[in-house]
C-alpha positions as CSV (number, residue, x, y, z in Angstrom):
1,X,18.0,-17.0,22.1
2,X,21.2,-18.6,23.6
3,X,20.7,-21.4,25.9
4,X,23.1,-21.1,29.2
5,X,24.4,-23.7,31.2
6,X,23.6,-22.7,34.7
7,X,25.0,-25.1,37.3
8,X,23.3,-25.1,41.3
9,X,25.5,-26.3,43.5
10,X,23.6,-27.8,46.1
11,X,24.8,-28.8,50.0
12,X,22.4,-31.2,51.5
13,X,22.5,-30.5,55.7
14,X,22.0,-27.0,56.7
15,X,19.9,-26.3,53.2
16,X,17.5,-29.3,53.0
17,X,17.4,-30.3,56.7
18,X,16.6,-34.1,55.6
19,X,15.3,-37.0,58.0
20,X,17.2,-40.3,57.3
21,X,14.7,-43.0,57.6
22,X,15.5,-46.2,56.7
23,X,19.6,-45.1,55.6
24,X,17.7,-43.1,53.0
25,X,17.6,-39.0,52.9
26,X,14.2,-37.8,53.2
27,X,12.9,-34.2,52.7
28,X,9.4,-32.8,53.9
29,X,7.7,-32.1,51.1
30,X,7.7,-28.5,50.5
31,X,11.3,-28.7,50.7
32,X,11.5,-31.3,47.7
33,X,9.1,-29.0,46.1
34,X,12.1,-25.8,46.4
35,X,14.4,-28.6,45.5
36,X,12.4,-29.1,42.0
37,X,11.6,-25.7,41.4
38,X,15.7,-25.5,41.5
39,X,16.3,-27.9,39.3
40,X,13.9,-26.2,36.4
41,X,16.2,-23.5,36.5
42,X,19.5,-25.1,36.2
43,X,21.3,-28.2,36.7
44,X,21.7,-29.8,40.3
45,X,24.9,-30.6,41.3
46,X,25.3,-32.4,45.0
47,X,28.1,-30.3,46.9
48,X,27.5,-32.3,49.9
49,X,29.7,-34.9,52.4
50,X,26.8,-37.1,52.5
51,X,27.5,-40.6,50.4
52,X,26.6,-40.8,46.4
53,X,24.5,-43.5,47.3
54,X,22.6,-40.8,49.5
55,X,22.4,-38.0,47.0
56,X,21.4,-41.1,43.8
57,X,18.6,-41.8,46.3
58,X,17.6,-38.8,46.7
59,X,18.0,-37.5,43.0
60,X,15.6,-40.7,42.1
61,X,13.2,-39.5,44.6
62,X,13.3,-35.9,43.8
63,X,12.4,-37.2,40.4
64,X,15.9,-35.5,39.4
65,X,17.5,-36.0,35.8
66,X,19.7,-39.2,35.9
67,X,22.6,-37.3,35.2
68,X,22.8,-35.4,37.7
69,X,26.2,-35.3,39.0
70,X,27.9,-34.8,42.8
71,X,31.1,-33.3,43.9
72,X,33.3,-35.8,45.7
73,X,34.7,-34.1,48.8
74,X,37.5,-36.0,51.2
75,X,35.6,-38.0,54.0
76,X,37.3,-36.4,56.9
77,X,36.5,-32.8,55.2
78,X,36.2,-30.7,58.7
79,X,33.4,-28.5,59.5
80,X,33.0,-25.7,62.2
81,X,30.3,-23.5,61.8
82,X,31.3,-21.0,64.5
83,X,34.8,-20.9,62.5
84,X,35.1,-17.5,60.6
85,X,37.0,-19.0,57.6
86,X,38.1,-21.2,55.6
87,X,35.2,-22.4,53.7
88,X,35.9,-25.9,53.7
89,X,34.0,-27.0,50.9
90,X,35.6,-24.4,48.7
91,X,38.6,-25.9,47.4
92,X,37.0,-28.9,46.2
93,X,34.2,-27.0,44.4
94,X,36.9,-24.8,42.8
95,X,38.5,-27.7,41.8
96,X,35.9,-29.7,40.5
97,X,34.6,-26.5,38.4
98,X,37.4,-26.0,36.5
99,X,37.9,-29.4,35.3
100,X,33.9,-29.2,33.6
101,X,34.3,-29.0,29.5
102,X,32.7,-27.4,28.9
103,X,32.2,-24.8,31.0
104,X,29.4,-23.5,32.9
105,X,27.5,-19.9,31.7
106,X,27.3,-19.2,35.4
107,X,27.2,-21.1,39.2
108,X,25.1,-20.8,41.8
109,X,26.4,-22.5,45.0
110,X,23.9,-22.8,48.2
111,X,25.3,-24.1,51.2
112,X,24.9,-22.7,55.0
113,X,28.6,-22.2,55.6
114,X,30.1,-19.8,53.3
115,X,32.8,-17.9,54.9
116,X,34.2,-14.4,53.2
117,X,37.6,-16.5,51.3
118,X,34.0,-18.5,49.8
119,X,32.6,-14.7,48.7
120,X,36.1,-13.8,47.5
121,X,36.5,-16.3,45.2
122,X,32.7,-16.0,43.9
123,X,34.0,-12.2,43.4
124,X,36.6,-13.2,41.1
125,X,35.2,-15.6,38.9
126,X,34.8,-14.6,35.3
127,X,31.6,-16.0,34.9
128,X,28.6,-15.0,36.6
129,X,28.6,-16.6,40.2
130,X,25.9,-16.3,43.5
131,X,26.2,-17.4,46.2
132,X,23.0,-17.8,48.7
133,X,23.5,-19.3,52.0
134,X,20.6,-20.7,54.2
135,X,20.8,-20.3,58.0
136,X,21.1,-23.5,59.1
137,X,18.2,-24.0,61.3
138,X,15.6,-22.9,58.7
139,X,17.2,-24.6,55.6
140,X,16.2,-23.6,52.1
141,X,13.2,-20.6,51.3
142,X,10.8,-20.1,48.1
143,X,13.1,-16.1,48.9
144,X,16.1,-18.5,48.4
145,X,14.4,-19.9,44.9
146,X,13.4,-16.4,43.9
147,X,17.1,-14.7,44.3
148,X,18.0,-17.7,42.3
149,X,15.5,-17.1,39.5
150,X,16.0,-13.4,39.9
151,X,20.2,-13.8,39.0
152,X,19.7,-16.0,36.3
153,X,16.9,-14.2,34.6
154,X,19.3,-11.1,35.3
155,X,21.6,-13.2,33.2
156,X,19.0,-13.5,30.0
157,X,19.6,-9.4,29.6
158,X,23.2,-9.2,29.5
């Protein structure tokens, strides 16, 4: 059996709807619980604005693998969620993908604001890619989870 890389691109607001308490991102429980259950079937990567000190707090408190890496987006990276494209994230995810050696079996990216240039480019990728996007206001589902699990145990029969 061949072992695949699977990387899940993870956005933090919108998808995990944390509290800050005490400068610190917080999730309610069963969210951290989705969170984990993610993270069993593939590597977390951080596609969020929110700090590094933010996401290596809440990687430690997730009880997350050390290594677990974050993309670094521009601080003044502009978001409007009634805007019908671009994706602004996308760029930067693009970019940071194909710089990984080696590189990933396949990519799952959640995050609330995809646009259609965000399902475009998941279209063209040689590799197997999903995208899932929460509404914002309800975050993150165990049916979010499950189409995750579903596409990469889809990926086990090809």
């Amino acid at each position: 059996m061949t072992t695949r890389t699977v990387l899940i691109l993870l956005d933090v607001d919108g998808v995990l709807n944390p509290r800050v308490v005490n400068q610190r991102l917080v999730l309610d429980p069963p969210r951290a619980e989705l969170v984990r259950r993610l993270a069993k079937l593939g590597s977390i990567v951080w596609a969020t604005t929110w700090s590094p000190t933010h996401t290596f707090h809440l990687t430690r408190d997730l009880g997350l693998s050390s290594d677990t890496e974050g993309i670094a987006f521009p601080r003044n990276l502009h978001f409007d969620p009634s805007a019908p494209a671009p994706t602004a994230k996308l760029h930067w995810v693009a970019r940071w993908l194909a710089r990984q050696d080696p590189q990933p079996d396949a990519v799952i990216w959640i995050d609330d604001i995809l646009r259609h240039d965000a399902v475009g480019w998941a279209d063209a990728q040689a590799r197997p890619t999903l995208l899932v996007q929460p509404e914002m206001d309800i975050g993150l589902t165990a049916a979010h989870v499950d189409d995750v699990r579903h596409f990469i145990e889809g990926l086990a029969s090809s």
